[in-house]
């Protein structure tokens, strides 16, 4: 589709006012959204402190580590999260982004389910090891 950064930024701006939102699913797969749009979405998420379930799909988009780092920064502020579904397949996300996401998980004590789509990215051993190390500390996880 033709949705790009301007569309993602408009959506991000509207999200900031939905402070009681408990579930969000944003599907940007196969769009023209890049780091600017994804970072705007990420920045808006930090205001949604009631979120329990978040699904963000950026597969086959022009996003990279900057987007993943921004999303990770917002995730760690969402202490009520129980489910996370992040899809970065076929993007430029690398170790820095994966490490940031992994580090953001350690404070999410309510997290029960996580799905991370990192296939066909730039994530290597360092990113995978960081994810593995942080997942093992999430004793309340029921599904990966």
PDB file of C-alpha atoms in Angstrom:
ATOM      1  CA  UNK A   1       0.000   0.000   0.000  1.00  0.00           C
ATOM      2  CA  UNK A   2       0.979   3.617  -0.231  1.00  0.00           C
ATOM      3  CA  UNK A   3       0.823   4.457   3.479  1.00  0.00           C
ATOM      4  CA  UNK A   4       4.043   6.223   4.388  1.00  0.00           C
ATOM      5  CA  UNK A   5       5.573   8.220   7.193  1.00  0.00           C
ATOM      6  CA  UNK A   6       2.966  11.003   6.973  1.00  0.00           C
ATOM      7  CA  UNK A   7       0.152   8.503   7.519  1.00  0.00           C
ATOM      8  CA  UNK A   8       1.952   6.823  10.412  1.00  0.00           C
ATOM      9  CA  UNK A   9       2.657  10.215  12.013  1.00  0.00           C
ATOM     10  CA  UNK A  10      -1.032  11.156  11.743  1.00  0.00           C
ATOM     11  CA  UNK A  11      -2.010   7.899  13.426  1.00  0.00           C
ATOM     12  CA  UNK A  12       0.622   8.465  16.110  1.00  0.00           C
ATOM     13  CA  UNK A  13      -0.723  11.921  16.847  1.00  0.00           C
ATOM     14  CA  UNK A  14      -4.230  10.556  17.347  1.00  0.00           C
ATOM     15  CA  UNK A  15      -3.055   7.753  19.656  1.00  0.00           C
ATOM     16  CA  UNK A  16      -1.685  10.102  22.303  1.00  0.00           C
ATOM     17  CA  UNK A  17      -5.200  11.039  23.373  1.00  0.00           C
ATOM     18  CA  UNK A  18      -6.408   7.456  23.855  1.00  0.00           C
ATOM     19  CA  UNK A  19      -5.025   7.080  27.368  1.00  0.00           C
ATOM     20  CA  UNK A  20      -7.489   4.333  28.383  1.00  0.00           C
ATOM     21  CA  UNK A  21      -6.614   2.082  25.433  1.00  0.00           C
ATOM     22  CA  UNK A  22      -5.844  -1.472  26.564  1.00  0.00           C
ATOM     23  CA  UNK A  23      -5.198  -3.180  23.240  1.00  0.00           C
ATOM     24  CA  UNK A  24      -3.625  -1.948  20.032  1.00  0.00           C
ATOM     25  CA  UNK A  25      -2.789  -3.625  16.756  1.00  0.00           C
ATOM     26  CA  UNK A  26      -1.109  -1.580  14.047  1.00  0.00           C
ATOM     27  CA  UNK A  27      -0.357  -3.315  10.761  1.00  0.00           C
ATOM     28  CA  UNK A  28       2.117  -1.405   8.583  1.00  0.00           C
ATOM     29  CA  UNK A  29       3.483  -4.431   6.724  1.00  0.00           C
ATOM     30  CA  UNK A  30       4.371  -3.895   3.072  1.00  0.00           C
ATOM     31  CA  UNK A  31       3.886  -0.135   3.330  1.00  0.00           C
ATOM     32  CA  UNK A  32       6.183   2.807   2.716  1.00  0.00           C
ATOM     33  CA  UNK A  33       6.571   3.501   6.447  1.00  0.00           C
ATOM     34  CA  UNK A  34      10.164   4.179   7.458  1.00  0.00           C
ATOM     35  CA  UNK A  35      11.961   5.180  10.611  1.00  0.00           C
ATOM     36  CA  UNK A  36      10.232   8.584  10.869  1.00  0.00           C
ATOM     37  CA  UNK A  37       6.780   7.030  10.932  1.00  0.00           C
ATOM     38  CA  UNK A  38       7.724   4.119  13.179  1.00  0.00           C
ATOM     39  CA  UNK A  39       9.475   6.411  15.658  1.00  0.00           C
ATOM     40  CA  UNK A  40       6.379   8.647  15.787  1.00  0.00           C
ATOM     41  CA  UNK A  41       4.255   5.575  16.557  1.00  0.00           C
ATOM     42  CA  UNK A  42       6.755   4.492  19.208  1.00  0.00           C
ATOM     43  CA  UNK A  43       6.787   7.907  20.854  1.00  0.00           C
ATOM     44  CA  UNK A  44       2.993   7.971  21.059  1.00  0.00           C
ATOM     45  CA  UNK A  45       2.856   4.572  22.768  1.00  0.00           C
ATOM     46  CA  UNK A  46       4.523   5.784  25.943  1.00  0.00           C
ATOM     47  CA  UNK A  47       1.357   7.724  26.818  1.00  0.00           C
ATOM     48  CA  UNK A  48      -0.823   4.614  26.651  1.00  0.00           C
ATOM     49  CA  UNK A  49       0.025   3.346  30.122  1.00  0.00           C
ATOM     50  CA  UNK A  50      -3.110   1.145  30.326  1.00  0.00           C
ATOM     51  CA  UNK A  51      -2.007  -1.011  27.375  1.00  0.00           C
ATOM     52  CA  UNK A  52      -2.085  -4.716  28.081  1.00  0.00           C
ATOM     53  CA  UNK A  53      -1.753  -6.079  24.554  1.00  0.00           C
ATOM     54  CA  UNK A  54       0.327  -4.563  21.768  1.00  0.00           C
ATOM     55  CA  UNK A  55       0.882  -5.788  18.220  1.00  0.00           C
ATOM     56  CA  UNK A  56       3.085  -3.809  15.846  1.00  0.00           C
ATOM     57  CA  UNK A  57       3.791  -5.102  12.359  1.00  0.00           C
ATOM     58  CA  UNK A  58       6.519  -3.414  10.325  1.00  0.00           C
ATOM     59  CA  UNK A  59       7.640  -6.369   8.212  1.00  0.00           C
ATOM     60  CA  UNK A  60       8.835  -5.460   4.725  1.00  0.00           C
ATOM     61  CA  UNK A  61       9.069  -1.770   5.676  1.00  0.00           C
ATOM     62  CA  UNK A  62      12.006   0.620   5.561  1.00  0.00           C
ATOM     63  CA  UNK A  63      12.650   0.545   9.296  1.00  0.00           C
ATOM     64  CA  UNK A  64      15.877  -0.140  11.151  1.00  0.00           C
ATOM     65  CA  UNK A  65      17.536   0.043  14.539  1.00  0.00           C
ATOM     66  CA  UNK A  66      16.297   3.581  15.245  1.00  0.00           C
ATOM     67  CA  UNK A  67      12.699   2.356  15.041  1.00  0.00           C
ATOM     68  CA  UNK A  68      13.313  -0.708  17.204  1.00  0.00           C
ATOM     69  CA  UNK A  69      15.172   1.374  19.805  1.00  0.00           C
ATOM     70  CA  UNK A  70      12.327   3.910  19.962  1.00  0.00           C
ATOM     71  CA  UNK A  71       9.746   1.130  20.325  1.00  0.00           C
ATOM     72  CA  UNK A  72      11.836  -0.489  23.052  1.00  0.00           C
ATOM     73  CA  UNK A  73      12.054   2.810  24.906  1.00  0.00           C
ATOM     74  CA  UNK A  74       8.266   3.091  24.948  1.00  0.00           C
ATOM     75  CA  UNK A  75       7.664  -0.578  25.781  1.00  0.00           C
ATOM     76  CA  UNK A  76       9.611  -0.360  29.004  1.00  0.00           C
ATOM     77  CA  UNK A  77       7.226   2.351  30.225  1.00  0.00           C
ATOM     78  CA  UNK A  78       4.148   0.174  29.672  1.00  0.00           C
ATOM     79  CA  UNK A  79       4.138  -1.775  32.912  1.00  0.00           C
ATOM     80  CA  UNK A  80       0.681  -3.321  32.331  1.00  0.00           C
ATOM     81  CA  UNK A  81       1.709  -5.179  29.159  1.00  0.00           C
ATOM     82  CA  UNK A  82       0.752  -8.831  29.130  1.00  0.00           C
ATOM     83  CA  UNK A  83       1.207  -9.570  25.427  1.00  0.00           C
ATOM     84  CA  UNK A  84       3.687  -8.225  22.889  1.00  0.00           C
ATOM     85  CA  UNK A  85       3.760  -9.087  19.210  1.00  0.00           C
ATOM     86  CA  UNK A  86       6.470  -7.292  17.219  1.00  0.00           C
ATOM     87  CA  UNK A  87       7.157  -8.121  13.596  1.00  0.00           C
ATOM     88  CA  UNK A  88      10.285  -6.677  12.006  1.00  0.00           C
ATOM     89  CA  UNK A  89      10.838  -9.419   9.413  1.00  0.00           C
ATOM     90  CA  UNK A  90      12.572  -8.310   6.226  1.00  0.00           C
ATOM     91  CA  UNK A  91      13.714  -4.964   7.652  1.00  0.00           C
ATOM     92  CA  UNK A  92      17.054  -3.381   8.469  1.00  0.00           C
ATOM     93  CA  UNK A  93      16.748  -3.982  12.213  1.00  0.00           C
ATOM     94  CA  UNK A  94      20.069  -5.250  13.557  1.00  0.00           C
ATOM     95  CA  UNK A  95      21.737  -6.134  16.833  1.00  0.00           C
ATOM     96  CA  UNK A  96      21.333  -2.657  18.351  1.00  0.00           C
ATOM     97  CA  UNK A  97      17.572  -2.780  17.843  1.00  0.00           C
ATOM     98  CA  UNK A  98      17.256  -6.359  19.091  1.00  0.00           C
ATOM     99  CA  UNK A  99      19.348  -5.598  22.173  1.00  0.00           C
ATOM    100  CA  UNK A 100      17.207  -2.552  22.967  1.00  0.00           C
ATOM    101  CA  UNK A 101      14.026  -4.618  22.686  1.00  0.00           C
ATOM    102  CA  UNK A 102      15.540  -7.358  24.823  1.00  0.00           C
ATOM    103  CA  UNK A 103      16.570  -4.861  27.493  1.00  0.00           C
ATOM    104  CA  UNK A 104      13.098  -3.293  27.540  1.00  0.00           C
ATOM    105  CA  UNK A 105      11.534  -6.622  28.489  1.00  0.00           C
ATOM    106  CA  UNK A 106      13.205  -6.939  31.856  1.00  0.00           C
ATOM    107  CA  UNK A 107      10.878  -4.443  33.547  1.00  0.00           C
ATOM    108  CA  UNK A 108       7.663  -5.931  32.162  1.00  0.00           C
ATOM    109  CA  UNK A 109       6.666  -8.080  35.121  1.00  0.00           C
ATOM    110  CA  UNK A 110       3.116  -8.714  33.806  1.00  0.00           C
ATOM    111  CA  UNK A 111       4.295 -10.057  30.434  1.00  0.00           C
ATOM    112  CA  UNK A 112       2.828 -13.482  29.686  1.00  0.00           C
ATOM    113  CA  UNK A 113       3.246 -13.812  25.923  1.00  0.00           C
ATOM    114  CA  UNK A 114       5.749 -12.489  23.422  1.00  0.00           C
ATOM    115  CA  UNK A 115       6.223 -12.970  19.708  1.00  0.00           C
ATOM    116  CA  UNK A 116       9.229 -11.441  17.955  1.00  0.00           C
ATOM    117  CA  UNK A 117       9.525 -11.624  14.183  1.00  0.00           C
ATOM    118  CA  UNK A 118      13.171 -11.024  13.340  1.00  0.00           C
ATOM    119  CA  UNK A 119      13.696 -13.243  10.296  1.00  0.00           C
ATOM    120  CA  UNK A 120      15.547 -11.793   7.323  1.00  0.00           C
ATOM    121  CA  UNK A 121      16.876  -8.870   9.349  1.00  0.00           C
ATOM    122  CA  UNK A 122      20.392  -7.795  10.275  1.00  0.00           C
ATOM    123  CA  UNK A 123      20.122  -9.337  13.751  1.00  0.00           C
ATOM    124  CA  UNK A 124      23.093 -11.543  14.551  1.00  0.00           C
ATOM    125  CA  UNK A 125      24.352 -13.514  17.511  1.00  0.00           C
ATOM    126  CA  UNK A 126      24.654 -10.492  19.824  1.00  0.00           C
ATOM    127  CA  UNK A 127      20.986  -9.601  19.366  1.00  0.00           C
ATOM    128  CA  UNK A 128      19.821 -13.193  19.728  1.00  0.00           C
ATOM    129  CA  UNK A 129      21.899 -13.702  22.875  1.00  0.00           C
ATOM    130  CA  UNK A 130      20.483 -10.522  24.437  1.00  0.00           C
ATOM    131  CA  UNK A 131      16.943 -11.704  23.730  1.00  0.00           C
ATOM    132  CA  UNK A 132      17.665 -15.161  25.153  1.00  0.00           C
ATOM    133  CA  UNK A 133      19.246 -13.717  28.292  1.00  0.00           C
ATOM    134  CA  UNK A 134      16.315 -11.418  28.983  1.00  0.00           C
ATOM    135  CA  UNK A 135      13.616 -13.985  28.201  1.00  0.00           C
ATOM    136  CA  UNK A 136      14.966 -16.409  30.769  1.00  0.00           C
ATOM    137  CA  UNK A 137      14.393 -13.787  33.476  1.00  0.00           C
ATOM    138  CA  UNK A 138      10.682 -13.418  32.657  1.00  0.00           C
ATOM    139  CA  UNK A 139       9.378 -16.151  34.948  1.00  0.00           C
ATOM    140  CA  UNK A 140       5.742 -15.242  34.316  1.00  0.00           C
ATOM    141  CA  UNK A 141       5.992 -15.910  30.542  1.00  0.00           C
ATOM    142  CA  UNK A 142       3.548 -18.538  29.362  1.00  0.00           C
ATOM    143  CA  UNK A 143       4.082 -18.378  25.604  1.00  0.00           C
ATOM    144  CA  UNK A 144       6.950 -17.436  23.304  1.00  0.00           C
TER     145      UNK A 144
END
